[in-house]
Backbone as JSON, one array per atom type, in Angstrom:
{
  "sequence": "XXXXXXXXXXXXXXXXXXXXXXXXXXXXXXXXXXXXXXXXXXXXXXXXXXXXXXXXXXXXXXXXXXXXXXXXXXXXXXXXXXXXXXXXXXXXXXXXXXXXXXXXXXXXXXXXXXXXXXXXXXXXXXXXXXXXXXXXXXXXXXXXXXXXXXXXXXXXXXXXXXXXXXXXXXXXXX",
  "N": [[-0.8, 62.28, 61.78], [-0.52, 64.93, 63.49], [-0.11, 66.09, 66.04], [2.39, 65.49, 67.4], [3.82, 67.04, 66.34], [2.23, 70.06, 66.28], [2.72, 70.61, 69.52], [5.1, 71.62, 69.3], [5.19, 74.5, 68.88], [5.06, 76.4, 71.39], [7.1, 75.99, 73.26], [9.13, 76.62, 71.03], [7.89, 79.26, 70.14], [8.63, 80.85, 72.32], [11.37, 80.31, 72.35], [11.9, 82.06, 70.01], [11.37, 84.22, 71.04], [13.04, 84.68, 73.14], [15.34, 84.07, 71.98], [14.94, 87.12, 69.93], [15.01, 88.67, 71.78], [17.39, 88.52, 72.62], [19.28, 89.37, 70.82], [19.62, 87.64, 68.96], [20.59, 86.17, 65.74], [17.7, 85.44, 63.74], [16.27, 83.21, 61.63], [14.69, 81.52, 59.44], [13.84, 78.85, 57.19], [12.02, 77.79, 54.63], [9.99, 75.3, 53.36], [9.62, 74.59, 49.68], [8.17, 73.2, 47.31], [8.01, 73.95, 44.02], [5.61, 74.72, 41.86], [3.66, 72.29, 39.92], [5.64, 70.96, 40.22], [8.35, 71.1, 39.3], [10.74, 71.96, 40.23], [11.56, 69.23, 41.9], [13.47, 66.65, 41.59], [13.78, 63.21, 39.51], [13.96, 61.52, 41.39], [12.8, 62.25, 43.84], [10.53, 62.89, 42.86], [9.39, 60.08, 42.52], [9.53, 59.7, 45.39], [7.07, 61.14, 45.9], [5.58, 60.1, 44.37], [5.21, 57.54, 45.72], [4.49, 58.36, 48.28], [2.25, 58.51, 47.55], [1.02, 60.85, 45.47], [-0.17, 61.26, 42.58], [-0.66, 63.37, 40.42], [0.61, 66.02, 38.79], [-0.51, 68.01, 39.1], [-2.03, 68.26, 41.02], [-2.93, 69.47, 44.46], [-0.47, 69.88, 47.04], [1.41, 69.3, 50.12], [3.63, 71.52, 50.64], [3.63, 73.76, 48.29], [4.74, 76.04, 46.71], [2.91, 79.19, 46.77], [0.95, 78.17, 47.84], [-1.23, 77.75, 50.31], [0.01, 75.39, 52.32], [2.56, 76.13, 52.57], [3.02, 78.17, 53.58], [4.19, 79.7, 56.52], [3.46, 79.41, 60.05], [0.98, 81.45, 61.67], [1.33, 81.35, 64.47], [3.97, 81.56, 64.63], [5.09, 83.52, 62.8], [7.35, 85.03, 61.14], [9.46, 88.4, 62.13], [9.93, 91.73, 61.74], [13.38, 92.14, 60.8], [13.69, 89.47, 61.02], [15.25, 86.64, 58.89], [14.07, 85.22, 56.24], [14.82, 82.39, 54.68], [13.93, 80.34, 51.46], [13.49, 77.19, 50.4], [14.31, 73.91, 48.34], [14.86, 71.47, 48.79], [15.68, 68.98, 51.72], [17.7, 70.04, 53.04], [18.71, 72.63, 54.66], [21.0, 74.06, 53.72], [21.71, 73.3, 50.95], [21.5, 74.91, 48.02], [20.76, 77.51, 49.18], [21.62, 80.69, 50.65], [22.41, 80.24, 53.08], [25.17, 79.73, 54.25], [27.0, 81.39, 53.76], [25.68, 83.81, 54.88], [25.87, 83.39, 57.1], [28.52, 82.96, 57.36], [29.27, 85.76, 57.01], [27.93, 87.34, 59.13], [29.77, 86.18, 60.96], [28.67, 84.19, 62.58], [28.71, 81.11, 64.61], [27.24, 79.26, 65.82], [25.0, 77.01, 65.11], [21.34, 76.84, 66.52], [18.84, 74.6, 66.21], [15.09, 74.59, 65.33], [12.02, 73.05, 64.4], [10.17, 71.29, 61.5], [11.13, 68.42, 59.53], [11.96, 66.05, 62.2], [13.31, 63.47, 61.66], [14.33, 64.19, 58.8], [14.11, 67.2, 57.32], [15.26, 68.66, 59.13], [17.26, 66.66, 60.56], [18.83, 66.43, 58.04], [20.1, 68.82, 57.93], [20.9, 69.16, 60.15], [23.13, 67.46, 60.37], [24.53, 68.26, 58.36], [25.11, 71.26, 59.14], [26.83, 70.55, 61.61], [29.23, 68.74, 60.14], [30.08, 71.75, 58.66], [31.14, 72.42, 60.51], [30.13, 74.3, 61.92], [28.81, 74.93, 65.27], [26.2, 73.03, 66.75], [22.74, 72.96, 67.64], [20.29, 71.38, 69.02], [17.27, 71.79, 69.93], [15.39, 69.92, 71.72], [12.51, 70.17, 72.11], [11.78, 71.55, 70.48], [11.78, 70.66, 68.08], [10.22, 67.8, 65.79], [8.45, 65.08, 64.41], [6.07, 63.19, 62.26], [6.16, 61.17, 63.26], [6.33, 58.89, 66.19], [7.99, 57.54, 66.45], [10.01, 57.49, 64.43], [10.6, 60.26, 65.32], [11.95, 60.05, 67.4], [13.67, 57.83, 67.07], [15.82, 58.99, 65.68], [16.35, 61.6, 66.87], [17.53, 59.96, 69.13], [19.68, 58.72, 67.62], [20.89, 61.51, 67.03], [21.3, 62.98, 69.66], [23.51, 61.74, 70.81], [25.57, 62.77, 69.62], [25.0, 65.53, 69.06], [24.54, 68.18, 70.95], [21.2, 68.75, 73.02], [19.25, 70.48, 73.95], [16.29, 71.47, 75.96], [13.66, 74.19, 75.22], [13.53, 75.95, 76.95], [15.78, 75.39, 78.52], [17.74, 76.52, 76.72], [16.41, 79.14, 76.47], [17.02, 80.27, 79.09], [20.01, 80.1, 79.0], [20.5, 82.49, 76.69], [19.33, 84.65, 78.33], [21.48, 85.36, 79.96]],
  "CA": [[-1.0, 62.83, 63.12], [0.31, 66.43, 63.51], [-0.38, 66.45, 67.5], [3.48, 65.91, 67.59], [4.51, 69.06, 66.0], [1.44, 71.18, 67.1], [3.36, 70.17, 70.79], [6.5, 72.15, 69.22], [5.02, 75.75, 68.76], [5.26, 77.01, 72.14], [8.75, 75.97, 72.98], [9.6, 77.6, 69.58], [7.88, 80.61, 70.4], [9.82, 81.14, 74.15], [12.6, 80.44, 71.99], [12.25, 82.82, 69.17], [11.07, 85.92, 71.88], [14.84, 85.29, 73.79], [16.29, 84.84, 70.98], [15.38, 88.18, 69.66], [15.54, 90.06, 72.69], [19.2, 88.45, 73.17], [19.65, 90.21, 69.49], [20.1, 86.5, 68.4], [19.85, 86.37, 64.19], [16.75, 84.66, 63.82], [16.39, 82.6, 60.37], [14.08, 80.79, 58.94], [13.82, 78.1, 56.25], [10.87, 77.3, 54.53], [10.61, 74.14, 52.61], [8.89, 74.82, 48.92], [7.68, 72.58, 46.23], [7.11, 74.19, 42.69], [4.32, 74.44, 41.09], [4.15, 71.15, 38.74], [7.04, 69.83, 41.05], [9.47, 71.47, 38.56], [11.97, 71.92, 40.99], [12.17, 67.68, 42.12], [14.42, 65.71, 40.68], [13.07, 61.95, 38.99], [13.96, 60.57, 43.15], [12.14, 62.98, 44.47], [9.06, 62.88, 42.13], [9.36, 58.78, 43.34], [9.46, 59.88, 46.94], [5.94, 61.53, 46.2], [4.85, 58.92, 44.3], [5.31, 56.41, 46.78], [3.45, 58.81, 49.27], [0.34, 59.06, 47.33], [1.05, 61.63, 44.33], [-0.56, 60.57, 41.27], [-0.98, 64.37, 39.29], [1.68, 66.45, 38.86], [-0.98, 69.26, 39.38], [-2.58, 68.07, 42.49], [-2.19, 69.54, 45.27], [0.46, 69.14, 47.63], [1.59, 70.17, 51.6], [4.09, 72.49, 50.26], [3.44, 74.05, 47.06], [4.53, 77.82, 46.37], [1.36, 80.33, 46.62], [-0.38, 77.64, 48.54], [-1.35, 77.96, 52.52], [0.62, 75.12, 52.79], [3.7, 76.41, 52.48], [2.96, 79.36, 55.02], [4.51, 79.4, 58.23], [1.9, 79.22, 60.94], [0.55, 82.52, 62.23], [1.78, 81.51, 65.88], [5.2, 81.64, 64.3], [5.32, 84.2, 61.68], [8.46, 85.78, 61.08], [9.01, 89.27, 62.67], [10.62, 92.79, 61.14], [14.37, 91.65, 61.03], [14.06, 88.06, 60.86], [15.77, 86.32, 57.7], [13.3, 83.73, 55.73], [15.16, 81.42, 53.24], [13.54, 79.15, 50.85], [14.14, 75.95, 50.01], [13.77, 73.06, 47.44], [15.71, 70.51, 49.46], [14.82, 69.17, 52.83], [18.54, 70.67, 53.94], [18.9, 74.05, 54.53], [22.31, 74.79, 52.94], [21.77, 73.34, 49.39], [20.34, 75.69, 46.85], [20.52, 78.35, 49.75], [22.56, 81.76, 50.84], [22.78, 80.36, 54.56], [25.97, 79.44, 55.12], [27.39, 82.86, 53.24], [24.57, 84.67, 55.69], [26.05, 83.1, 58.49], [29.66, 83.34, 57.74], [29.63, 87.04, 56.74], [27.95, 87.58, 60.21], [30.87, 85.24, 62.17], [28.01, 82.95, 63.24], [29.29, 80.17, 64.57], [26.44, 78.22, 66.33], [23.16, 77.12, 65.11], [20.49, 76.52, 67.29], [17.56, 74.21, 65.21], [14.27, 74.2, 65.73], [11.53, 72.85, 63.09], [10.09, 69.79, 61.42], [10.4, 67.04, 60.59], [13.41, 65.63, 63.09], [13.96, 62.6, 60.41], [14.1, 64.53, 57.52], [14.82, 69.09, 57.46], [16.39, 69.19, 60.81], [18.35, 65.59, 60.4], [19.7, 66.49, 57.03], [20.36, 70.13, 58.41], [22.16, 69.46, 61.49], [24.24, 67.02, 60.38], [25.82, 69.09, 57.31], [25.77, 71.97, 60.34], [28.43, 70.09, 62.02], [30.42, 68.44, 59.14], [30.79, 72.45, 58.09], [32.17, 73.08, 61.67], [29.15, 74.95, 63.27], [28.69, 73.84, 66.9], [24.97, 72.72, 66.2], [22.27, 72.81, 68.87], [18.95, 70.43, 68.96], [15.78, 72.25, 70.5], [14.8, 69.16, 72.22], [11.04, 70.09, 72.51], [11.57, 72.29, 69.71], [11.85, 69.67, 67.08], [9.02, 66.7, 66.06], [8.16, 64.54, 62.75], [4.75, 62.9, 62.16], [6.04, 59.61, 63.46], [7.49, 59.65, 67.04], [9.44, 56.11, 66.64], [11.25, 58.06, 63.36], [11.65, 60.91, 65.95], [12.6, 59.11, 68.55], [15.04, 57.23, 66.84], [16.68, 60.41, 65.04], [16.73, 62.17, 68.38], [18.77, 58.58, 70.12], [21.32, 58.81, 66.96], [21.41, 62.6, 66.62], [21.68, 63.29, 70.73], [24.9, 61.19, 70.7], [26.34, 63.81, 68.78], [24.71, 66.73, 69.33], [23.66, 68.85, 72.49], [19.83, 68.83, 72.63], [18.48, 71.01, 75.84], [14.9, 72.49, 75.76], [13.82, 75.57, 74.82], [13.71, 76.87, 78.47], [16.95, 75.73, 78.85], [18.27, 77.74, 75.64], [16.14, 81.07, 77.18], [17.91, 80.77, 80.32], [21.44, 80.69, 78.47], [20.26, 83.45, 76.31], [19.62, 85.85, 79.05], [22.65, 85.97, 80.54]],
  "C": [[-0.03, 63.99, 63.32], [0.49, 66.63, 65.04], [1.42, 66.76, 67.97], [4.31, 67.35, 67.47], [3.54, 69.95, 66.13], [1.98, 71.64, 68.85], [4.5, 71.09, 70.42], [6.77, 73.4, 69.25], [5.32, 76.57, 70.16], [6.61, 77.33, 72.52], [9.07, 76.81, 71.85], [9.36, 78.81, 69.87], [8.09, 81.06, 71.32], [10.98, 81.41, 73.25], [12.92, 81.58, 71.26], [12.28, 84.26, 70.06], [12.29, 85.72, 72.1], [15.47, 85.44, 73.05], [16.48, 86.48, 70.28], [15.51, 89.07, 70.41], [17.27, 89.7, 73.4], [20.0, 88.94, 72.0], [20.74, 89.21, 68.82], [19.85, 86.55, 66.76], [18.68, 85.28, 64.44], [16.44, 83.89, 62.31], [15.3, 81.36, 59.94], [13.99, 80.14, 58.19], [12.3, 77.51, 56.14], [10.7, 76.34, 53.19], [9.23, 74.41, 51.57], [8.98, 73.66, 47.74], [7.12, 73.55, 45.13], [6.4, 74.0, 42.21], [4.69, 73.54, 40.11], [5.29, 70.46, 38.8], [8.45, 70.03, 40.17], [10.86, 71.41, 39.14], [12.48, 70.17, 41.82], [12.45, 67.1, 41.22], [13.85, 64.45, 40.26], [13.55, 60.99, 40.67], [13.09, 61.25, 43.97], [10.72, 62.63, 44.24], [8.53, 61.2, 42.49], [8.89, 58.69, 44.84], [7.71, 60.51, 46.87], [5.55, 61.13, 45.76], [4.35, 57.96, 45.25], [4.66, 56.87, 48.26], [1.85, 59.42, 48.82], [-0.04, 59.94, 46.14], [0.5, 61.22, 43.08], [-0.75, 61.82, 40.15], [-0.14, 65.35, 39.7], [0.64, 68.38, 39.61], [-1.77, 69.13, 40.37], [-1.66, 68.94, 43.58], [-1.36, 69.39, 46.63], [1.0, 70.06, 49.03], [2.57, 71.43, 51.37], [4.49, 73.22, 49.11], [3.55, 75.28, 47.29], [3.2, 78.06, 46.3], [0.28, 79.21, 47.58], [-0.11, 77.55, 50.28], [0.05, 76.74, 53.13], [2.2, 74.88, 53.16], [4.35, 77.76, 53.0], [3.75, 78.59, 55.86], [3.68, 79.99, 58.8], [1.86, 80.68, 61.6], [1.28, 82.72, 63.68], [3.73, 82.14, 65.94], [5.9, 82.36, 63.11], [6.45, 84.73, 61.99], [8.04, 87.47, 61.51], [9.8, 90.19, 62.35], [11.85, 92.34, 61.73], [14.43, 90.46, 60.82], [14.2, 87.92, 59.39], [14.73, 85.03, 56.89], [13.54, 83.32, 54.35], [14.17, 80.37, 52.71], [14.05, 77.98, 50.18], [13.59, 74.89, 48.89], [14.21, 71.48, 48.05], [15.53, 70.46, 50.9], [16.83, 69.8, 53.79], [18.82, 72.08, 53.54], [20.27, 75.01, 53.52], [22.52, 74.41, 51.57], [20.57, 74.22, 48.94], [20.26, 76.79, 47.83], [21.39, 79.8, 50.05], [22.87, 80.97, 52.24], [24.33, 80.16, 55.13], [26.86, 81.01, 54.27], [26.91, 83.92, 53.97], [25.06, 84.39, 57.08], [28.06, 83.14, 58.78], [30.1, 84.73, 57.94], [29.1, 87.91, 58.3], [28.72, 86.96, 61.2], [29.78, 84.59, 63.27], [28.53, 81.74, 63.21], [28.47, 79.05, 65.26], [24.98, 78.46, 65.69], [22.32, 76.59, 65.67], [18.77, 75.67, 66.5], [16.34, 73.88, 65.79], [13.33, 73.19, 64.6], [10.94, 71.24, 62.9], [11.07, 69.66, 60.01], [11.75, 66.4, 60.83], [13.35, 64.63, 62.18], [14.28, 62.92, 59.43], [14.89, 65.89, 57.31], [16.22, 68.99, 58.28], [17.45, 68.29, 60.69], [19.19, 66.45, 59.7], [20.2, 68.07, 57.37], [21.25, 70.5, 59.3], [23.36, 68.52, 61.34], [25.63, 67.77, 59.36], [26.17, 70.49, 58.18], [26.78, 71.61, 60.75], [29.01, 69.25, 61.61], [31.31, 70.05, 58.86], [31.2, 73.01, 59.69], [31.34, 73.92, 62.93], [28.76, 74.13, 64.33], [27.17, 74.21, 66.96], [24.14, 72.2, 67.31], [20.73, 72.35, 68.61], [17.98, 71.36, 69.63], [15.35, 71.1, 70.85], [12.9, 69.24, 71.95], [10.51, 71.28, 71.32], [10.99, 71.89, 67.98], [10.64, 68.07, 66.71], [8.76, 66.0, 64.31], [6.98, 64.35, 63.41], [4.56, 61.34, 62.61], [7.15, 59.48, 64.89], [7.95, 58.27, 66.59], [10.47, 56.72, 65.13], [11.53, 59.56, 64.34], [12.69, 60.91, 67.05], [13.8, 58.52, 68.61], [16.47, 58.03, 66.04], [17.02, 60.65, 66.3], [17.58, 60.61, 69.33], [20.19, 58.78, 69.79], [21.64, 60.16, 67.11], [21.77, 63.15, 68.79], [22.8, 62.48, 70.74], [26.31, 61.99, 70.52], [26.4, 65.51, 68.86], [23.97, 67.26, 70.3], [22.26, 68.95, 71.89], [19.18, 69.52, 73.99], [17.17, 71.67, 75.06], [14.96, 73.47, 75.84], [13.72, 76.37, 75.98], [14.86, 76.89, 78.84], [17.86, 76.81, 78.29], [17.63, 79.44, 76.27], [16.81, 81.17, 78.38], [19.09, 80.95, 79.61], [21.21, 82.23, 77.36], [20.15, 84.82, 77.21], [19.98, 86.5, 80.15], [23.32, 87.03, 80.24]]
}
């Protein structure tokens, strides 16, 4: 059931317009699977076993060169924006971002994205282990299962500010 994160695009795209007219960096991560799964490790290649995988050449929701490893038309990246790729569902292994974000003296990241159990979890928590003051998109954020986002978003609001993306465009354009 995708209805959750089809629910996340708008918010996102409020967010991304203030952000760039508040001449916020804008950054993207896009989560890739190799062709022939080259790039998962023998836990990994388990993890897609155990969801259904049976041919290494089947294909799969995010596979280089394939649609599903686009980002959605509503949310395409826009002249200036930064779009990292990934092999790992956290943004800072295997990536430039935190070198991209120190060399600009970024010090907060604002996350939107799927899937809140999984990208965004493993994303925002190594965010603020490395010190960045790390900000939830409430309405920005969604998995495919709300009681796993539900219960991410219980433990991870504890910890980390989570305001909606209207709230974030009002602080933006101050």
């Amino acid at each position: 059931d995708l209805s959750m994160i089809r629910a996340t695009v708008p918010p996102i795209q409020n967010a991304l317009t203030a952000a760039r007219r508040a001449g916020v960096m804008v950054i993207y991560s896009r989560h890739l699977i190799l062709p022939g799964f080259v790039s998962d490790s023998p836990l990994w290649l388990s993890i897609h076993y155990a969801g259904g995988l049976r041919d290494l050449n089947q294909e799969f929701y995010t596979v280089a060169g394939t649609w599903g490893a686009e980002i959605i038309d509503e949310l395409k990246p826009q002249p200036g924006d930064i779009v990292l790729e990934k092999v790992r569902s956290n943004v800072f292994i295997g990536t430039q971002l935190d070198t991209l974000l120190k060399s600009n003296r970024i010090e907060t990241l604002v996350i939107t994205g799927q899937i809140t159990n999984g990208c965004v979890e493993n994303t925002a928590r190594t965010a603020r282990d490395m010190d960045y003051y790390t900000v939830l998109v409430s309405d920005g954020i969604a998995s495919t299962s709300k009681v796993n986002h539900d219960a991410t978003m219980t433990n991870l609001g504890k910890r980390l500010p989570s305001p909606t993306a209207d709230e974030i465009v009002k602080i933006w354009a101050r």
